Structures are given as C-alpha cells and as structure tokens.
C-alpha cells in the first residue's frame, strides 16, 4: 500500500455548520463506523468512437476531464460530504471538533483508479482539513485492486451456466420497452452510426447477450449496455450542472422521463450484479474485508474506516448480505454517485449490548446538481437499511450478534 495526502484550501468550500441533532435512543453511544462509498461525480466512461458516438449522430458536449475521471465538481461534492460526516461523528463523540484524529483512529482505503482515490482524498479533506490522514491504495494506479474488483472467481462450467441463467432471469423481470422507445426518440437512434445500412434497427427489439467468465466482471452486450451508457451520460451531465438545453440536448423535460430512462441504468446494474448467484461470488473479497474490520478484528480496528469503490461494489454487497429491498427518495439511481452505505456499531448502556445500524447516505439529484453544502442543519439524505438476517427495531437497530452471523456466513 502507498500513502497519499491531498492538500487543498477548503475554506471556500466549507459552509458554516448548523446544529440539528441526529436523534438516537437515550444512552446509545457510537463505537465504530465503516463507510462503503461509491466514488463521486465523474465524466462519462465512454469516449469518442465508443457506445456514445455510435448510438447517435448528435454531438456530445465536452467535459473538462478525461472519461471516467472525477470532475472538479465531484471533488467539491465529496468535500461537502466529508464535512457533514465530520460534524455528525463529532456530534456522536467519535471525534473531537477542531482537532485532528489521533493516529490509527481513521483508515481510508480506495480502489486504485483516479476517481476512487481522488474521492477518498476529497472526503478526508472535507472531514479532517489540514490533518495528516493518508489514503491507502495499491501502488499501481489504473489497475483494479482485488478487494474492489467485482470479477467472477469461479471458473467451473456449472457456475457459469447458473450465473448466465440468473442474469437473464433478472433481465426478464424488467419491462423496458417504454424506456427504450423514449431513448431512441431522444438520440434519433435510427440515424445513428450503429443503424447505418440496417433496414430495421431498434433497441427495444434487440437481444441482450450476457457473459460470466472467470477473472472478468459480469457483462452484457446489446441494448441494455447501450441504454446504460446513454442514460449514464445524461445523468452525469445533469449532476455536473450542464445547462438543461445541453442535458440530453434539452430532450428531458419531466420527472417521468427521468424515471423511465433511469430504469435502463438501474436495470443494467441489477441484471449484472444483484442476482444472488453472481453477487455472492463477485462481492466476496469486499465482504471478507468488511467482516475482518467489523467482526473478526473489530476490537483492534480503526474506529472510522472509509472504503471507496464503485456502484458494482455496493450493488453486489447489498445482495450478498441479503438486504431487504430499499428505496432512495429524491434520487433516480439505486446507487448514486458519492452514495455511502454506513455501518454503525452502537452500544446501549442501559442493556449493556452492542447494536448495528446501517444507513444509505447520499445526495439527492438536486443536491448534486446545485452543489448544495452539507451540514447537520442541511444534511444529505439518509435511508435506514435492513438485513433479512438481522431484523431492525423501530429505530433501525439490530443485535450485533445477528449482524455478525450474517457477515460471517457471507464471508465463507
């Protein structure tokens, strides 16, 4: 592992903090937090000559960073998220306001891509400005770290067959015809390079072909991949703050249109990473890491752990641990940029027992577009999650021994 520290001036980025209490039951005290984060706002992954260029004759707006890299605004958004988390952690007594954390209290670990390492650096800058809190990652940048690499590790023909059937089954649950029709109209798909010379060319009528090869990520070719790439680009344009006449060339005018289009992006992720067969396999390295930090070596682990990976990590992790279905309000994406699954170990002094609470912390579509500063008085969105194997009480807590059993089982 290599250590990197990002030093930037954050005075202009940090808003004055408010004072809105995060209400927890009397006598509960926060003991440990593990934050599993998706990287923040990036430029679209598809570059010139790729899916985007082949799917429409229309010109795409230019970004100020290469495809896939964290944007400047993505860094600002993550500073805001880090600032909010610092306020909340201080409110709960896990860190002291105005002080740098003691050595070993905070551990930050990111996948070794620019957008994940930079996200972690900006979060730390927002949470602990001026403090020497390094971000750990592999030396070789641009190569996926095995902990965060959602690749299939079972090379048996039997597993491959089960995985393909599972992905196809997830896809068959989806009703995407209206979404494809809307998208085709917006990009004028019939006149795209992909349709050149074809008498009939339709995303809605195309066939998805899935792949489940060992040492590779689950994959799909066909309309679902095209739809995901296009909608991802529109969504990122909106978050980045492009003028609305440039977001999807001004074609998206209603909330219903966003919802229809987002079904393609969410459907892509669900089909590849949320079938139990695939999720348990590709998420296992990450599950093992989290199990070690929260269960096996919890007593000696850092009080605050930040992990930064990808939407595929969060989607497969939530399925591998068997979370109940969840809904993120004020968001079209199931795993939005900068979103964080926050595992929290609490101690109930009255009953002398440890409890686990798990929340999805994220910025709404408007908070992302508006670059809204985050404080206790103006917080991000928080949705309590529930594991099937660890039912929660009215306040969202479940017994830590049941949580440990779930995590141990998934790590096997």
PDB file of C-alpha atoms in Angstrom, residues 22 49 65 67 70 117 127 134 233 291 296 375 390 400:
ATOM      1  CA  UNK A  22     -29.300  13.246  14.977  1.00  0.00           C
ATOM      2  CA  UNK A  49     -15.757   6.223 -31.105  1.00  0.00           C
ATOM      3  CA  UNK A  65     -11.544  15.871 -17.636  1.00  0.00           C
ATOM      4  CA  UNK A  67     -13.646   9.941 -19.474  1.00  0.00           C
ATOM      5  CA  UNK A  70     -13.509  12.553 -11.070  1.00  0.00           C
ATOM      6  CA  UNK A 117      -8.529   7.658  -4.872  1.00  0.00           C
ATOM      7  CA  UNK A 127     -13.731  15.703   7.134  1.00  0.00           C
ATOM      8  CA  UNK A 134      -3.415   9.250   4.350  1.00  0.00           C
ATOM      9  CA  UNK A 233     -24.059  10.212 -19.707  1.00  0.00           C
ATOM     10  CA  UNK A 291     -16.062  -8.880   8.098  1.00  0.00           C
ATOM     11  CA  UNK A 296     -13.112 -10.660  13.370  1.00  0.00           C
ATOM     12  CA  UNK A 375     -24.175  20.350   7.384  1.00  0.00           C
ATOM     13  CA  UNK A 390     -30.962  -9.121  11.250  1.00  0.00           C
ATOM     14  CA  UNK A 400     -24.810  -7.098  16.697  1.00  0.00           C
TER      15      UNK A 400
END
